[in-house]
Every structure is written in structure tokens, then in C-alpha cells.
GROMACS .gro file of C-alpha atoms in nm:
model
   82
    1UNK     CA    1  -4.498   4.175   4.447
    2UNK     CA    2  -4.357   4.016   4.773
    3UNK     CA    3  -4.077   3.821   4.764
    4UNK     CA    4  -3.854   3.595   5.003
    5UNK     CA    5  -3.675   3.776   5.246
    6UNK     CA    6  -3.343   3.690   5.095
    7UNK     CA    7  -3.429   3.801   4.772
    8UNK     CA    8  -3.590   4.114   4.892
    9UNK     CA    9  -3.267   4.151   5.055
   10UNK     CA   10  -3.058   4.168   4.727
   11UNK     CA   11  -3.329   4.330   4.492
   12UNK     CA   12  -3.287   4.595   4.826
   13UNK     CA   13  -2.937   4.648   4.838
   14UNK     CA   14  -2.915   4.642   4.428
   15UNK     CA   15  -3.146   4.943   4.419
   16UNK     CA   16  -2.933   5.125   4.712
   17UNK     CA   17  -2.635   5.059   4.467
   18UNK     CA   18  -2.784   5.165   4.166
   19UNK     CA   19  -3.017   5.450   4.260
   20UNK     CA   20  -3.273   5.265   4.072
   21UNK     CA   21  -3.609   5.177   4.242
   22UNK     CA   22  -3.694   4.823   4.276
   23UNK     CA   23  -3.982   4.818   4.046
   24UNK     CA   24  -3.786   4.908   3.746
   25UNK     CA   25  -3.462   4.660   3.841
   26UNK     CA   26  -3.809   4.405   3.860
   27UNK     CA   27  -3.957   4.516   3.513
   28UNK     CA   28  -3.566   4.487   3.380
   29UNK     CA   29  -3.529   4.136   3.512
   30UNK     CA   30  -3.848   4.004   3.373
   31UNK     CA   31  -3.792   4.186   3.053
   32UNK     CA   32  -3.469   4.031   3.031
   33UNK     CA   33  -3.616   3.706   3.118
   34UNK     CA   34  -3.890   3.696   2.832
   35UNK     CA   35  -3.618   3.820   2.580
   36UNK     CA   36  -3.386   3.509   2.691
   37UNK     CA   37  -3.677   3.286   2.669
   38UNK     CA   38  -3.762   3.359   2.300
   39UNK     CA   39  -3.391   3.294   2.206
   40UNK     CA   40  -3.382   2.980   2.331
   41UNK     CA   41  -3.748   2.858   2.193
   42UNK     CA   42  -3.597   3.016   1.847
   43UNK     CA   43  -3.309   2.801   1.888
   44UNK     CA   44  -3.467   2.466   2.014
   45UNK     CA   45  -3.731   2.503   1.725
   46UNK     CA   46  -3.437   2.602   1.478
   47UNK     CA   47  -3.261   2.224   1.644
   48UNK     CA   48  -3.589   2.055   1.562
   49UNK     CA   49  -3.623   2.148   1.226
   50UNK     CA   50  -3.283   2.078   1.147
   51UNK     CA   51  -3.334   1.724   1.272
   52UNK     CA   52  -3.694   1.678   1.075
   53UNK     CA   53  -3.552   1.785   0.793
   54UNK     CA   54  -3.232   1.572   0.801
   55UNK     CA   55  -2.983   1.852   0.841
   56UNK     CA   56  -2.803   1.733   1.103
   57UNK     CA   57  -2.851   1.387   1.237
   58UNK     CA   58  -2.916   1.288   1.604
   59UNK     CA   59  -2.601   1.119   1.803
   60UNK     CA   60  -2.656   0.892   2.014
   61UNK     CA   61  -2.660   0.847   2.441
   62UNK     CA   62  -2.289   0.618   2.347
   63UNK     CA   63  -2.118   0.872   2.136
   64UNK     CA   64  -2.264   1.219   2.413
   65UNK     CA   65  -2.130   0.965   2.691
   66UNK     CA   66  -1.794   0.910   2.502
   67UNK     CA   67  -1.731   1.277   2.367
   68UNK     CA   68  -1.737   1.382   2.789
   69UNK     CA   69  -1.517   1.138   2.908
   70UNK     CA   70  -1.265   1.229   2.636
   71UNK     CA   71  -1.312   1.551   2.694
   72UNK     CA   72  -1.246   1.466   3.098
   73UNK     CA   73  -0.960   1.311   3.049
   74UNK     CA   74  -0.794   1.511   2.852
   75UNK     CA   75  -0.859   1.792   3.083
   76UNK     CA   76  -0.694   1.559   3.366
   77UNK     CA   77  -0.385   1.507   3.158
   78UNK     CA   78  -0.321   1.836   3.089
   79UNK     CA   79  -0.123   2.060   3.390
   80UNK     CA   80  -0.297   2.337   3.568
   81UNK     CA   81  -0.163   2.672   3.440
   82UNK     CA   82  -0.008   2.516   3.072
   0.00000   0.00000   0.00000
């Protein structure tokens, strides 16, 4: 598989690190990849069904909009560190 040069680069230098050739670090990645994908279709099609079904109703643009900036602000009040 050819790659970029800066990616070939870091999939390069990863092997050196880990004594692992690149193939494998490849095969892990894109293993890793397909397993993350399936969690989050699982999840998105658990989140539709809940919202068919009436579990859990939809909130609107307003109240996503609202939640942030109160969420913003109160991060700006509060001191760095406390």
C-alpha cells in the first residue's frame, strides 16, 4: 500500500520504535478502525430507535445553542486552576 510521504514517515519510525513491521501496525490500525466503526453505527442506530420509539425526545437547534453558551460562560467565570 503506498502512502504519503509524511505518513510513511510515522508508520516508519513507529515500526523502528516498536520492532513491529509496518504491515502488522497497518492490519492493527484498520482492525482498530472497523471495530470503532461498528460501535458507533451500534450507537447511532441504538439513538434512532430511541427517538422512533419515543424514548427520548429530540431537543431542539434553541435549547443545543443555549446548553453551549451556558456551558461557555460558566467556564469563563470560573478561575484557571480552582
Amino acid at each position: 500500500m503506498k502512502f504519503k510521504p509524511d505518513l510513511q514517515a510515522k508508520l516508519d519510525e513507529l515500526a523502528t520504535e516498536t520492532g513491529r513491521p509496518t504491515d502488522e501496525l497497518v492490519e492493527d490500525v484498520v482492525a482498530g478502525y472497523f471495530d470503532e466503526l461498528a460501535r458507533t453505527r451500534d450507537t447511532l442506530n441504538s439513538r434512532y430507535d430511541d427517538l422512533k420509539s419515543g424514548r427520548v425526545k429530540p431537543i431542539s437547534r434553541d435549547e443545543v445553542v443555549a446548553h453551549f453558551r451556558e456551558k461557555s460562560d460558566a467556564a469563563r467565570r470560573t478561575p484557571p486552576g480552582s
